[in-house]
Amino acid sequence: MIVYNEKFQVETGHAHVTVLDVTKQVREIAAKSGVQNGNILVYTGHTSCSVQIQEFSDGQTLWGTELIMQDLINCLAKIAPTCTNENMYLHPNLEHVKGAMEERDERPEWCLNTDGHIRSVIMGRSVTIPIIDGEIQLGEFGLVYFADWDQVRSRTRTVITQVMGI
């Protein structure tokens, strides 16, 4: 059995949710692994991000977000509205903000990302895709997307993949 691990990074924006098509990277990693039959796990360790499979959508917003993904963003914003002030959610409390400022040199407003954490839990932080005869099985229209639900600042995010099979 082959087990192959590889990470790659993506850059996300601020002031809006960032959704990126990472299908090309996932296909390349699956091919590089040499696995003909197995699975590829695509995962993020970031607790305000998610990975999902969705179809391509013609058209984009001014931020460059595909329309079907913007529909998803709009839907999730009704469930977990964008955090705009420190009293909107119970998290973060003052102790959390002070710790972030002292231990990680963060600005206090960077802690206003509770909505991103909730959306990440709803959407999930990983997908597992079958590999059959050397091809990832996404269906006719499926693409792999990475979403950063944290809108408070630009970030470099890491996507972790693990390919297992024969």
Tab-separated table of C-alpha atoms in Angstrom:
chain	number	residue	atom	x	y	z
A	1	MET	CA	0.000	0.000	0.000
A	2	ILE	CA	1.139	3.533	-0.806
A	3	VAL	CA	0.666	6.399	1.642
A	4	TYR	CA	1.639	9.779	0.201
A	5	ASN	CA	1.341	13.111	2.041
A	6	GLU	CA	1.687	16.571	0.559
A	7	LYS	CA	0.766	20.081	1.665
A	8	PHE	CA	0.213	23.225	-0.366
A	9	GLN	CA	-0.610	26.792	0.530
A	10	VAL	CA	-3.271	29.211	-0.645
A	11	GLU	CA	-3.602	32.945	-0.120
A	12	THR	CA	-6.933	34.262	1.131
A	13	GLY	CA	-8.318	37.787	1.228
A	14	HIS	CA	-9.923	39.986	3.835
A	15	ALA	CA	-13.242	41.835	4.087
A	16	HIS	CA	-14.968	38.910	2.345
A	17	VAL	CA	-15.140	35.124	2.414
A	18	THR	CA	-12.518	33.600	0.101
A	19	VAL	CA	-13.405	30.492	-1.916
A	20	LEU	CA	-10.698	28.962	-4.110
A	21	ASP	CA	-10.815	26.140	-6.654
A	22	VAL	CA	-8.003	23.765	-5.654
A	23	THR	CA	-8.944	20.935	-8.023
A	24	LYS	CA	-5.797	21.302	-10.137
A	25	GLN	CA	-3.519	20.918	-7.110
A	26	VAL	CA	-5.521	17.910	-5.856
A	27	ARG	CA	-5.374	16.180	-9.268
A	28	GLU	CA	-1.611	16.797	-9.512
A	29	ILE	CA	-0.976	15.385	-6.041
A	30	ALA	CA	-3.099	12.307	-6.740
A	31	ALA	CA	-1.165	11.696	-9.979
A	32	LYS	CA	2.211	12.280	-8.298
A	33	SER	CA	1.372	9.739	-5.587
A	34	GLY	CA	1.272	6.861	-8.052
A	35	VAL	CA	-1.912	5.481	-6.466
A	36	GLN	CA	-4.160	3.828	-9.052
A	37	ASN	CA	-6.958	2.737	-6.721
A	38	GLY	CA	-7.564	4.285	-3.313
A	39	ASN	CA	-8.553	7.627	-1.833
A	40	ILE	CA	-7.275	11.155	-1.478
A	41	LEU	CA	-8.115	13.073	1.669
A	42	VAL	CA	-8.121	16.868	1.324
A	43	TYR	CA	-8.073	18.541	4.745
A	44	THR	CA	-7.515	21.875	6.435
A	45	GLY	CA	-6.343	22.230	10.009
A	46	HIS	CA	-7.654	25.805	10.150
A	47	THR	CA	-10.767	25.962	12.324
A	48	SER	CA	-12.386	28.777	10.351
A	49	CYS	CA	-11.914	27.114	6.939
A	50	SER	CA	-13.514	24.232	5.064
A	51	VAL	CA	-13.062	21.970	2.064
A	52	GLN	CA	-15.988	20.961	-0.114
A	53	ILE	CA	-16.929	19.499	-3.486
A	54	GLN	CA	-19.299	21.532	-5.638
A	55	GLU	CA	-19.936	22.119	-9.304
A	56	PHE	CA	-18.448	24.969	-11.333
A	57	SER	CA	-20.658	28.021	-11.724
A	58	ASP	CA	-20.561	30.393	-14.658
A	59	GLY	CA	-20.183	34.000	-13.569
A	60	GLN	CA	-18.438	35.620	-10.627
A	61	THR	CA	-18.981	38.366	-8.096
A	62	LEU	CA	-16.721	41.424	-8.116
A	63	TRP	CA	-14.577	39.618	-5.495
A	64	GLY	CA	-14.084	36.783	-8.022
A	65	THR	CA	-16.306	34.314	-6.153
A	66	GLU	CA	-18.217	31.866	-8.340
A	67	LEU	CA	-21.959	32.520	-8.118
A	68	ILE	CA	-22.933	29.119	-6.678
A	69	MET	CA	-20.353	29.600	-3.937
A	70	GLN	CA	-21.707	33.102	-3.263
A	71	ASP	CA	-25.147	31.514	-2.889
A	72	LEU	CA	-23.641	29.181	-0.283
A	73	ILE	CA	-21.987	32.130	1.489
A	74	ASN	CA	-25.313	34.002	1.537
A	75	CYS	CA	-27.135	30.955	2.923
A	76	LEU	CA	-24.585	30.397	5.691
A	77	ALA	CA	-24.656	34.106	6.582
A	78	LYS	CA	-28.319	33.639	7.508
A	79	ILE	CA	-27.383	30.821	9.882
A	80	ALA	CA	-24.193	32.426	11.260
A	81	PRO	CA	-24.226	36.182	10.504
A	82	THR	CA	-20.882	37.902	9.993
A	83	CYS	CA	-19.433	38.951	13.344
A	84	THR	CA	-19.382	42.763	13.442
A	85	ASN	CA	-18.843	43.510	17.136
A	86	GLU	CA	-17.664	41.895	20.346
A	87	ASN	CA	-21.163	41.382	21.753
A	88	MET	CA	-22.645	39.537	18.795
A	89	TYR	CA	-21.544	36.060	19.950
A	90	LEU	CA	-20.379	34.761	23.333
A	91	HIS	CA	-16.969	34.061	21.774
A	92	PRO	CA	-14.549	35.784	21.949
A	93	ASN	CA	-14.651	36.992	25.507
A	94	LEU	CA	-12.219	39.566	26.880
A	95	GLU	CA	-9.884	36.885	28.234
A	96	HIS	CA	-9.574	35.306	24.764
A	97	VAL	CA	-8.864	38.680	23.132
A	98	LYS	CA	-6.212	39.570	25.723
A	99	GLY	CA	-4.532	36.192	25.250
A	100	ALA	CA	-4.473	36.588	21.466
A	101	MET	CA	-2.953	40.054	21.787
A	102	GLU	CA	-0.294	39.006	24.306
A	103	GLU	CA	0.613	35.516	23.050
A	104	ARG	CA	0.262	35.946	19.288
A	105	ASP	CA	0.587	39.724	18.819
A	106	GLU	CA	-2.872	39.884	17.239
A	107	ARG	CA	-5.073	42.919	16.890
A	108	PRO	CA	-8.312	42.731	18.920
A	109	GLU	CA	-10.606	42.941	15.870
A	110	TRP	CA	-8.966	39.814	14.431
A	111	CYS	CA	-10.806	37.858	17.133
A	112	LEU	CA	-14.183	38.786	15.622
A	113	ASN	CA	-14.361	35.634	13.511
A	114	THR	CA	-16.813	33.442	15.399
A	115	ASP	CA	-19.022	33.236	12.309
A	116	GLY	CA	-16.110	31.679	10.422
A	117	HIS	CA	-15.697	28.969	13.048
A	118	ILE	CA	-19.416	28.153	12.989
A	119	ARG	CA	-19.491	28.002	9.178
A	120	SER	CA	-16.421	25.742	9.191
A	121	VAL	CA	-18.147	23.293	11.528
A	122	ILE	CA	-21.259	23.264	9.333
A	123	MET	CA	-19.342	22.712	6.079
A	124	GLY	CA	-16.624	20.391	7.367
A	125	ARG	CA	-12.862	20.614	7.118
A	126	SER	CA	-12.204	17.666	4.811
A	127	VAL	CA	-13.386	15.605	1.880
A	128	THR	CA	-12.328	12.108	0.834
A	129	ILE	CA	-12.383	11.382	-2.888
A	130	PRO	CA	-12.063	7.926	-4.461
A	131	ILE	CA	-9.265	7.299	-6.949
A	132	ILE	CA	-10.161	4.681	-9.561
A	133	ASP	CA	-7.741	3.702	-12.315
A	134	GLY	CA	-5.564	6.701	-11.442
A	135	GLU	CA	-8.348	9.309	-11.721
A	136	ILE	CA	-9.997	11.205	-8.875
A	137	GLN	CA	-13.752	10.650	-8.996
A	138	LEU	CA	-15.465	14.035	-8.750
A	139	GLY	CA	-18.362	13.306	-11.079
A	140	GLU	CA	-19.083	15.208	-14.260
A	141	PHE	CA	-19.177	18.693	-12.739
A	142	GLY	CA	-17.444	18.346	-9.356
A	143	LEU	CA	-14.572	20.572	-8.284
A	144	VAL	CA	-12.703	20.778	-4.975
A	145	TYR	CA	-13.002	24.124	-3.199
A	146	PHE	CA	-11.176	25.586	-0.210
A	147	ALA	CA	-13.136	28.212	1.740
A	148	ASP	CA	-11.744	30.642	4.299
A	149	TRP	CA	-14.752	31.882	6.259
A	150	ASP	CA	-12.595	34.227	8.389
A	151	GLN	CA	-13.035	37.697	6.899
A	152	VAL	CA	-10.957	39.747	9.317
A	153	ARG	CA	-7.587	39.584	7.539
A	154	SER	CA	-5.638	38.090	4.659
A	155	ARG	CA	-3.928	34.821	5.435
A	156	THR	CA	-1.675	32.134	4.054
A	157	ARG	CA	-3.556	28.873	4.622
A	158	THR	CA	-2.310	25.296	4.357
A	159	VAL	CA	-4.173	22.474	2.644
A	160	ILE	CA	-3.097	18.973	3.690
A	161	THR	CA	-3.559	15.974	1.420
A	162	GLN	CA	-3.073	12.296	2.073
A	163	VAL	CA	-3.314	9.716	-0.693
A	164	MET	CA	-3.702	6.061	0.273
A	165	GLY	CA	-4.085	3.042	-1.950
A	166	ILE	CA	-2.404	0.716	-4.384
